[in-house]
C-alpha atoms as a printed R data frame, in Angstrom:
    type eleno elety resid chain resno       x       y       z
1   ATOM     1    CA   UNK     A     1   0.118  -0.053  -0.039
2   ATOM     2    CA   UNK     A     2   1.213   3.603  -0.690
3   ATOM     3    CA   UNK     A     3   1.968   5.412   2.520
4   ATOM     4    CA   UNK     A     4  -0.828   8.011   1.973
5   ATOM     5    CA   UNK     A     5  -3.345   5.143   1.549
6   ATOM     6    CA   UNK     A     6  -2.136   3.506   4.956
7   ATOM     7    CA   UNK     A     7  -2.544   6.873   6.724
8   ATOM     8    CA   UNK     A     8  -6.181   7.322   5.096
9   ATOM     9    CA   UNK     A     9  -7.058   3.598   6.237
10  ATOM    10    CA   UNK     A    10  -5.842   4.423   9.745
11  ATOM    11    CA   UNK     A    11  -7.613   7.755   9.648
12  ATOM    12    CA   UNK     A    12 -10.953   5.916   8.882
13  ATOM    13    CA   UNK     A    13 -10.436   3.578  11.552
14  ATOM    14    CA   UNK     A    14  -9.623   6.188  14.233
15  ATOM    15    CA   UNK     A    15 -13.147   7.910  12.975
16  ATOM    16    CA   UNK     A    16 -14.706   4.592  13.396
17  ATOM    17    CA   UNK     A    17 -13.167   3.832  16.812
18  ATOM    18    CA   UNK     A    18 -13.945   7.206  18.218
19  ATOM    19    CA   UNK     A    19 -17.557   6.800  17.005
20  ATOM    20    CA   UNK     A    20 -18.353   4.493  20.151
21  ATOM    21    CA   UNK     A    21 -17.472   7.087  22.617
22  ATOM    22    CA   UNK     A    22 -19.048   9.982  20.489
23  ATOM    23    CA   UNK     A    23 -22.286   8.022  20.222
24  ATOM    24    CA   UNK     A    24 -22.296   7.278  24.110
25  ATOM    25    CA   UNK     A    25 -21.969  11.020  24.581
26  ATOM    26    CA   UNK     A    26 -24.953  11.568  22.104
27  ATOM    27    CA   UNK     A    27 -27.169   8.814  23.842
28  ATOM    28    CA   UNK     A    28 -26.738  11.032  27.128
29  ATOM    29    CA   UNK     A    29 -28.900  13.703  25.446
30  ATOM    30    CA   UNK     A    30 -31.071  11.787  22.985
31  ATOM    31    CA   UNK     A    31 -32.790   8.387  22.783
32  ATOM    32    CA   UNK     A    32 -31.255   5.734  20.839
33  ATOM    33    CA   UNK     A    33 -33.623   5.379  17.775
34  ATOM    34    CA   UNK     A    34 -34.279   9.056  17.378
35  ATOM    35    CA   UNK     A    35 -30.484   9.548  17.369
36  ATOM    36    CA   UNK     A    36 -29.996   7.109  14.607
37  ATOM    37    CA   UNK     A    37 -32.985   8.481  12.680
38  ATOM    38    CA   UNK     A    38 -31.486  11.975  12.820
39  ATOM    39    CA   UNK     A    39 -28.053  10.598  11.825
40  ATOM    40    CA   UNK     A    40 -29.620   8.835   8.844
41  ATOM    41    CA   UNK     A    41 -31.659  12.007   7.931
42  ATOM    42    CA   UNK     A    42 -28.507  14.082   7.626
43  ATOM    43    CA   UNK     A    43 -26.686  11.242   5.694
44  ATOM    44    CA   UNK     A    44 -29.587  10.973   3.349
45  ATOM    45    CA   UNK     A    45 -29.245  14.745   2.608
46  ATOM    46    CA   UNK     A    46 -25.290  14.596   2.196
47  ATOM    47    CA   UNK     A    47 -25.666  11.543  -0.268
48  ATOM    48    CA   UNK     A    48 -28.664  12.832  -2.106
49  ATOM    49    CA   UNK     A    49 -26.327  13.353  -5.314
50  ATOM    50    CA   UNK     A    50 -26.018   9.605  -5.294
51  ATOM    51    CA   UNK     A    51 -29.581   8.777  -4.947
52  ATOM    52    CA   UNK     A    52 -30.126   7.023  -8.209
53  ATOM    53    CA   UNK     A    53 -33.026   4.458  -8.809
54  ATOM    54    CA   UNK     A    54 -31.537   0.926  -8.269
55  ATOM    55    CA   UNK     A    55 -33.247  -0.829 -11.264
56  ATOM    56    CA   UNK     A    56 -34.417  -4.272 -10.456
57  ATOM    57    CA   UNK     A    57 -32.814  -4.118  -7.071
58  ATOM    58    CA   UNK     A    58 -35.080  -1.874  -4.982
59  ATOM    59    CA   UNK     A    59 -36.843  -4.864  -3.009
60  ATOM    60    CA   UNK     A    60 -33.298  -6.016  -2.149
61  ATOM    61    CA   UNK     A    61 -32.225  -2.647  -1.090
62  ATOM    62    CA   UNK     A    62 -35.218  -1.934   0.937
63  ATOM    63    CA   UNK     A    63 -34.777  -5.276   2.768
64  ATOM    64    CA   UNK     A    64 -31.031  -4.198   3.619
65  ATOM    65    CA   UNK     A    65 -32.268  -0.909   4.899
66  ATOM    66    CA   UNK     A    66 -34.627  -2.997   7.350
67  ATOM    67    CA   UNK     A    67 -31.759  -5.286   8.632
68  ATOM    68    CA   UNK     A    68 -28.853  -2.812   8.536
69  ATOM    69    CA   UNK     A    69 -30.393   0.677   8.803
70  ATOM    70    CA   UNK     A    70 -33.285  -0.346  11.412
71  ATOM    71    CA   UNK     A    71 -32.495  -3.478  13.229
72  ATOM    72    CA   UNK     A    72 -28.734  -3.231  13.488
73  ATOM    73    CA   UNK     A    73 -28.468   0.459  14.585
74  ATOM    74    CA   UNK     A    74 -31.565   0.319  16.590
75  ATOM    75    CA   UNK     A    75 -30.326  -2.588  18.539
76  ATOM    76    CA   UNK     A    76 -26.761  -1.417  18.529
77  ATOM    77    CA   UNK     A    77 -27.504   2.067  19.855
78  ATOM    78    CA   UNK     A    78 -29.970   0.750  22.634
79  ATOM    79    CA   UNK     A    79 -27.264  -1.604  23.604
80  ATOM    80    CA   UNK     A    80 -24.699   1.025  23.753
81  ATOM    81    CA   UNK     A    81 -26.938   2.972  26.048
82  ATOM    82    CA   UNK     A    82 -26.452   0.491  28.863
83  ATOM    83    CA   UNK     A    83 -23.004  -0.647  28.526
84  ATOM    84    CA   UNK     A    84 -19.554   0.846  28.220
85  ATOM    85    CA   UNK     A    85 -18.403   2.213  24.844
86  ATOM    86    CA   UNK     A    86 -15.133   0.037  25.076
87  ATOM    87    CA   UNK     A    87 -17.119  -3.089  25.854
88  ATOM    88    CA   UNK     A    88 -19.465  -2.352  22.945
89  ATOM    89    CA   UNK     A    89 -16.292  -1.794  20.549
90  ATOM    90    CA   UNK     A    90 -15.064  -5.227  21.336
91  ATOM    91    CA   UNK     A    91 -18.425  -7.164  21.464
92  ATOM    92    CA   UNK     A    92 -19.580  -5.967  18.174
93  ATOM    93    CA   UNK     A    93 -16.453  -7.598  16.487
94  ATOM    94    CA   UNK     A    94 -18.271 -10.970  16.779
95  ATOM    95    CA   UNK     A    95 -20.169  -9.823  13.622
96  ATOM    96    CA   UNK     A    96 -17.040 -11.130  11.703
97  ATOM    97    CA   UNK     A    97 -17.412 -14.854  13.040
98  ATOM    98    CA   UNK     A    98 -21.104 -14.420  12.500
99  ATOM    99    CA   UNK     A    99 -20.603 -13.546   8.956
100 ATOM   100    CA   UNK     A   100 -18.248 -16.533   8.335
101 ATOM   101    CA   UNK     A   101 -20.751 -18.940   9.875
102 ATOM   102    CA   UNK     A   102 -23.698 -17.563   7.844
103 ATOM   103    CA   UNK     A   103 -21.496 -17.746   4.577
104 ATOM   104    CA   UNK     A   104 -20.870 -21.438   5.472
105 ATOM   105    CA   UNK     A   105 -24.631 -22.083   6.117
106 ATOM   106    CA   UNK     A   106 -26.003 -20.088   3.228
107 ATOM   107    CA   UNK     A   107 -23.473 -20.189   0.473
108 ATOM   108    CA   UNK     A   108 -21.761 -23.352   1.659
109 ATOM   109    CA   UNK     A   109 -18.387 -21.615   1.837
110 ATOM   110    CA   UNK     A   110 -15.843 -23.979   3.448
111 ATOM   111    CA   UNK     A   111 -15.344 -22.950   7.108
112 ATOM   112    CA   UNK     A   112 -12.336 -24.792   7.833
113 ATOM   113    CA   UNK     A   113 -10.813 -25.445  11.302
114 ATOM   114    CA   UNK     A   114  -8.803 -22.201  11.493
115 ATOM   115    CA   UNK     A   115 -11.909 -19.744  11.087
116 ATOM   116    CA   UNK     A   116 -13.972 -22.229  13.409
117 ATOM   117    CA   UNK     A   117 -11.172 -21.819  16.007
118 ATOM   118    CA   UNK     A   118 -10.877 -18.091  15.374
119 ATOM   119    CA   UNK     A   119 -14.752 -17.664  15.871
120 ATOM   120    CA   UNK     A   120 -14.520 -19.674  19.088
121 ATOM   121    CA   UNK     A   121 -11.741 -17.596  20.464
122 ATOM   122    CA   UNK     A   122 -13.640 -14.524  19.597
123 ATOM   123    CA   UNK     A   123 -16.828 -15.633  21.539
124 ATOM   124    CA   UNK     A   124 -14.475 -16.737  24.418
125 ATOM   125    CA   UNK     A   125 -13.145 -13.324  24.762
126 ATOM   126    CA   UNK     A   126 -16.545 -11.738  24.920
127 ATOM   127    CA   UNK     A   127 -17.702 -14.382  27.412
128 ATOM   128    CA   UNK     A   128 -14.641 -13.532  29.604
129 ATOM   129    CA   UNK     A   129 -15.636  -9.950  29.417
130 ATOM   130    CA   UNK     A   130 -19.443 -10.750  30.185
131 ATOM   131    CA   UNK     A   131 -18.360 -12.733  33.302
132 ATOM   132    CA   UNK     A   132 -15.907 -10.279  34.720
133 ATOM   133    CA   UNK     A   133 -16.481 -10.033  38.530
134 ATOM   134    CA   UNK     A   134 -15.857  -6.419  38.401
135 ATOM   135    CA   UNK     A   135 -17.803  -3.890  36.318
136 ATOM   136    CA   UNK     A   136 -19.520  -6.684  34.423
137 ATOM   137    CA   UNK     A   137 -21.705  -5.224  31.720
138 ATOM   138    CA   UNK     A   138 -25.484  -5.476  32.017
139 ATOM   139    CA   UNK     A   139 -26.166  -8.800  30.232
140 ATOM   140    CA   UNK     A   140 -29.464  -7.381  28.620
141 ATOM   141    CA   UNK     A   141 -27.671  -4.419  26.784
142 ATOM   142    CA   UNK     A   142 -24.758  -6.691  25.964
143 ATOM   143    CA   UNK     A   143 -27.162  -9.227  24.489
144 ATOM   144    CA   UNK     A   144 -28.726  -6.288  22.219
145 ATOM   145    CA   UNK     A   145 -25.203  -5.587  21.005
146 ATOM   146    CA   UNK     A   146 -24.507  -9.048  20.170
147 ATOM   147    CA   UNK     A   147 -27.725  -9.257  18.315
148 ATOM   148    CA   UNK     A   148 -26.942  -6.084  16.482
149 ATOM   149    CA   UNK     A   149 -23.607  -7.794  15.418
150 ATOM   150    CA   UNK     A   150 -25.620 -10.672  14.100
151 ATOM   151    CA   UNK     A   151 -27.890  -8.346  11.995
152 ATOM   152    CA   UNK     A   152 -24.755  -6.751  10.584
153 ATOM   153    CA   UNK     A   153 -23.628 -10.171   9.431
154 ATOM   154    CA   UNK     A   154 -27.027 -10.846   7.887
155 ATOM   155    CA   UNK     A   155 -26.847  -7.647   6.099
156 ATOM   156    CA   UNK     A   156 -23.528  -8.563   4.592
157 ATOM   157    CA   UNK     A   157 -25.136 -11.741   3.217
158 ATOM   158    CA   UNK     A   158 -27.733  -9.566   1.683
159 ATOM   159    CA   UNK     A   159 -25.265  -7.192   0.084
160 ATOM   160    CA   UNK     A   160 -23.345 -10.133  -1.267
161 ATOM   161    CA   UNK     A   161 -26.579 -11.534  -2.936
162 ATOM   162    CA   UNK     A   162 -27.359  -7.997  -4.123
163 ATOM   163    CA   UNK     A   163 -24.655  -7.984  -6.735
164 ATOM   164    CA   UNK     A   164 -23.118  -4.942  -8.347
165 ATOM   165    CA   UNK     A   165 -24.193  -1.427  -7.044
166 ATOM   166    CA   UNK     A   166 -22.579   1.671  -6.456
167 ATOM   167    CA   UNK     A   167 -21.741   1.704  -2.594
168 ATOM   168    CA   UNK     A   168 -22.616   5.488  -2.245
169 ATOM   169    CA   UNK     A   169 -25.848   4.876  -4.010
170 ATOM   170    CA   UNK     A   170 -26.698   2.000  -1.709
171 ATOM   171    CA   UNK     A   171 -25.817   3.994   1.482
172 ATOM   172    CA   UNK     A   172 -28.025   6.770   0.219
173 ATOM   173    CA   UNK     A   173 -31.011   4.504  -0.167
174 ATOM   174    CA   UNK     A   174 -30.363   2.784   3.098
175 ATOM   175    CA   UNK     A   175 -30.407   6.129   4.832
176 ATOM   176    CA   UNK     A   176 -33.491   7.464   3.080
177 ATOM   177    CA   UNK     A   177 -35.564   4.128   3.839
178 ATOM   178    CA   UNK     A   178 -34.289   3.779   7.315
179 ATOM   179    CA   UNK     A   179 -35.415   7.207   8.599
180 ATOM   180    CA   UNK     A   180 -39.129   6.372   8.439
181 ATOM   181    CA   UNK     A   181 -38.613   2.923   9.875
182 ATOM   182    CA   UNK     A   182 -36.662   4.425  12.774
183 ATOM   183    CA   UNK     A   183 -39.157   7.184  13.438
184 ATOM   184    CA   UNK     A   184 -42.131   4.577  13.543
185 ATOM   185    CA   UNK     A   185 -40.063   2.298  15.822
186 ATOM   186    CA   UNK     A   186 -39.093   5.153  18.163
187 ATOM   187    CA   UNK     A   187 -42.694   6.242  18.473
188 ATOM   188    CA   UNK     A   188 -43.605   2.670  19.467
189 ATOM   189    CA   UNK     A   189 -40.870   1.657  21.654
190 ATOM   190    CA   UNK     A   190 -39.422   4.978  23.125
191 ATOM   191    CA   UNK     A   191 -42.731   7.109  23.086
192 ATOM   192    CA   UNK     A   192 -42.829  10.739  22.688
193 ATOM   193    CA   UNK     A   193 -39.223  11.822  23.248
194 ATOM   194    CA   UNK     A   194 -38.994  14.811  20.955
195 ATOM   195    CA   UNK     A   195 -38.547  17.136  23.843
196 ATOM   196    CA   UNK     A   196 -35.268  15.612  24.580
197 ATOM   197    CA   UNK     A   197 -34.205  16.401  20.998
198 ATOM   198    CA   UNK     A   198 -35.397  19.909  21.050
199 ATOM   199    CA   UNK     A   199 -33.176  20.413  24.372
200 ATOM   200    CA   UNK     A   200 -30.176  18.359  22.989
201 ATOM   201    CA   UNK     A   201 -26.842  20.394  23.231
202 ATOM   202    CA   UNK     A   202 -23.505  20.126  21.859
203 ATOM   203    CA   UNK     A   203 -23.006  16.296  22.344
204 ATOM   204    CA   UNK     A   204 -26.295  15.313  21.091
205 ATOM   205    CA   UNK     A   205 -26.190  17.156  17.791
206 ATOM   206    CA   UNK     A   206 -22.521  16.981  17.560
207 ATOM   207    CA   UNK     A   207 -22.741  13.157  17.519
208 ATOM   208    CA   UNK     A   208 -25.428  13.404  14.739
209 ATOM   209    CA   UNK     A   209 -23.009  15.259  12.508
210 ATOM   210    CA   UNK     A   210 -19.965  13.210  13.420
211 ATOM   211    CA   UNK     A   211 -21.913   9.939  12.518
212 ATOM   212    CA   UNK     A   212 -23.135  11.229   9.178
213 ATOM   213    CA   UNK     A   213 -20.185  13.147   8.075
214 ATOM   214    CA   UNK     A   214 -16.952  11.370   9.676
215 ATOM   215    CA   UNK     A   215 -18.278   7.776   9.779
216 ATOM   216    CA   UNK     A   216 -20.593   7.422   6.773
217 ATOM   217    CA   UNK     A   217 -19.535   9.950   4.178
218 ATOM   218    CA   UNK     A   218 -15.856  10.070   4.922
219 ATOM   219    CA   UNK     A   219 -15.306   6.716   6.603
220 ATOM   220    CA   UNK     A   220 -17.200   4.321   4.379
221 ATOM   221    CA   UNK     A   221 -16.732   6.194   1.092
222 ATOM   222    CA   UNK     A   222 -12.990   6.089   1.546
223 ATOM   223    CA   UNK     A   223 -12.849   2.760   2.840
224 ATOM   224    CA   UNK     A   224 -14.926   1.262  -0.128
225 ATOM   225    CA   UNK     A   225 -12.374   2.898  -2.522
226 ATOM   226    CA   UNK     A   226  -9.497   1.383  -0.647
227 ATOM   227    CA   UNK     A   227 -11.104  -1.987  -1.074
228 ATOM   228    CA   UNK     A   228 -11.532  -1.498  -4.754
229 ATOM   229    CA   UNK     A   229  -7.755  -0.672  -4.966
230 ATOM   230    CA   UNK     A   230  -6.216  -3.208  -2.962
231 ATOM   231    CA   UNK     A   231  -6.729  -6.916  -2.049
232 ATOM   232    CA   UNK     A   232  -9.391  -7.592   0.843
233 ATOM   233    CA   UNK     A   233  -6.639  -9.528   2.736
234 ATOM   234    CA   UNK     A   234  -4.497  -6.339   2.698
235 ATOM   235    CA   UNK     A   235  -7.164  -3.950   3.770
236 ATOM   236    CA   UNK     A   236  -9.242  -5.851   6.240
237 ATOM   237    CA   UNK     A   237  -6.647  -6.595   8.962
238 ATOM   238    CA   UNK     A   238  -6.632  -2.685   9.355
239 ATOM   239    CA   UNK     A   239 -10.101  -2.684  10.403
240 ATOM   240    CA   UNK     A   240  -8.872  -4.184  13.689
241 ATOM   241    CA   UNK     A   241  -7.766  -0.891  14.498
242 ATOM   242    CA   UNK     A   242 -11.230   0.498  14.919
243 ATOM   243    CA   UNK     A   243 -12.205  -1.549  18.144
244 ATOM   244    CA   UNK     A   244  -8.658  -0.737  19.473
245 ATOM   245    CA   UNK     A   245  -9.325   2.982  19.208
246 ATOM   246    CA   UNK     A   246 -12.816   2.342  20.465
247 ATOM   247    CA   UNK     A   247 -11.631   0.880  23.666
248 ATOM   248    CA   UNK     A   248  -8.930   3.463  24.105
249 ATOM   249    CA   UNK     A   249 -11.597   6.259  23.456
250 ATOM   250    CA   UNK     A   250 -13.853   4.756  26.157
251 ATOM   251    CA   UNK     A   251 -11.115   4.702  28.660
252 ATOM   252    CA   UNK     A   252  -9.485   7.995  28.101
253 ATOM   253    CA   UNK     A   253 -12.284  10.090  26.931
254 ATOM   254    CA   UNK     A   254 -15.248   8.798  28.952
255 ATOM   255    CA   UNK     A   255 -13.179   7.364  31.887
256 ATOM   256    CA   UNK     A   256 -14.385   3.805  31.730
257 ATOM   257    CA   UNK     A   257 -12.687   1.316  33.871
258 ATOM   258    CA   UNK     A   258  -9.491  -0.383  32.317
259 ATOM   259    CA   UNK     A   259  -9.964  -3.860  33.901
260 ATOM   260    CA   UNK     A   260  -7.771  -6.813  33.233
261 ATOM   261    CA   UNK     A   261 -10.863  -8.846  32.103
262 ATOM   262    CA   UNK     A   262 -11.444  -6.180  29.446
263 ATOM   263    CA   UNK     A   263  -7.930  -6.238  27.904
264 ATOM   264    CA   UNK     A   264  -7.620  -9.989  28.182
265 ATOM   265    CA   UNK     A   265 -11.089 -10.528  26.664
266 ATOM   266    CA   UNK     A   266 -10.583  -7.769  24.183
267 ATOM   267    CA   UNK     A   267  -7.219  -9.322  23.036
268 ATOM   268    CA   UNK     A   268  -8.732 -12.897  22.666
269 ATOM   269    CA   UNK     A   269 -11.558 -11.377  20.701
270 ATOM   270    CA   UNK     A   270  -9.347  -9.424  18.316
271 ATOM   271    CA   UNK     A   271  -7.123 -12.404  17.797
272 ATOM   272    CA   UNK     A   272  -9.964 -14.454  16.874
273 ATOM   273    CA   UNK     A   273 -11.247 -12.167  14.640
274 ATOM   274    CA   UNK     A   274  -7.881 -11.662  12.915
275 ATOM   275    CA   UNK     A   275  -7.615 -15.400  12.537
276 ATOM   276    CA   UNK     A   276 -11.109 -15.399  10.758
277 ATOM   277    CA   UNK     A   277 -10.191 -12.386   8.530
278 ATOM   278    CA   UNK     A   278  -6.653 -13.617   7.494
279 ATOM   279    CA   UNK     A   279  -7.407 -17.218   6.885
280 ATOM   280    CA   UNK     A   280  -7.711 -17.728   3.182
281 ATOM   281    CA   UNK     A   281 -10.726 -19.326   1.683
282 ATOM   282    CA   UNK     A   282 -10.411 -23.044   1.463
283 ATOM   283    CA   UNK     A   283 -10.605 -24.636  -2.100
284 ATOM   284    CA   UNK     A   284 -13.704 -26.830  -2.574
285 ATOM   285    CA   UNK     A   285 -13.063 -30.580  -2.516
286 ATOM   286    CA   UNK     A   286 -12.292 -32.235  -5.737
287 ATOM   287    CA   UNK     A   287 -15.447 -34.417  -6.562
288 ATOM   288    CA   UNK     A   288 -13.165 -36.847  -8.474
289 ATOM   289    CA   UNK     A   289 -10.974 -37.183  -5.333
290 ATOM   290    CA   UNK     A   290 -13.868 -37.682  -3.201
291 ATOM   291    CA   UNK     A   291 -15.594 -40.224  -5.362
292 ATOM   292    CA   UNK     A   292 -12.226 -42.309  -5.567
293 ATOM   293    CA   UNK     A   293 -11.925 -42.142  -1.819
294 ATOM   294    CA   UNK     A   294 -15.507 -43.286  -1.435
């Protein structure tokens, strides 16, 4: 990779890592679903130039907007409202083993013992954090975060089935379609909370701007371009920087406790995720060899 591209990839992951702390601050002033709805409303406005009609793909895009735009972020933000940002930054990484498992179940991708072991190691790290005797995260909110990771993995399968589409166009449509879903969900589950939005201050509105501009437009826009330019095996390991910065932001910005269980569990999770990412796909078995052995 060119040095400038390495710096840009690191910058993207810093933005993504800091987002856990920024979102946590925003949740102190706004309810979760309304916060996501406002984030997507601004994102839709910023990405409006890319809002082109996805011919023959609208139904699939709408389904992705429900899984990713509504379910994932509603669960993720609600979960984050009840646990440390540093814990959420680690727990959400379970989305990588989930994706590998779903690819095995749906597309019959060969899982292999290395990916299976990496997934088990990642889960073990999260279990260690969840069972920590000191400052253990609330199991309900931690479960919501893990469910959010599962929804992200499902959306990754949906995107794979979608086929070729401009990523900015996809993000624009997800934003447009997610806003009404989130507003309806907020009205049903959160009640009338618009008074909190009206009285939100710097952190509330600042988090909305940060998520739309730094995380989505800058972060995803640049990341997709890097993926198109370099092999996935070169780019994806750099994504492990995001949870690392997320943990650091939770500890140093929000003053969250730096426990031994959090560091050891986080290390196990990231090592497990790294194994899943870096393990090359296994070649399908040769049917002639199989028949000969049979």
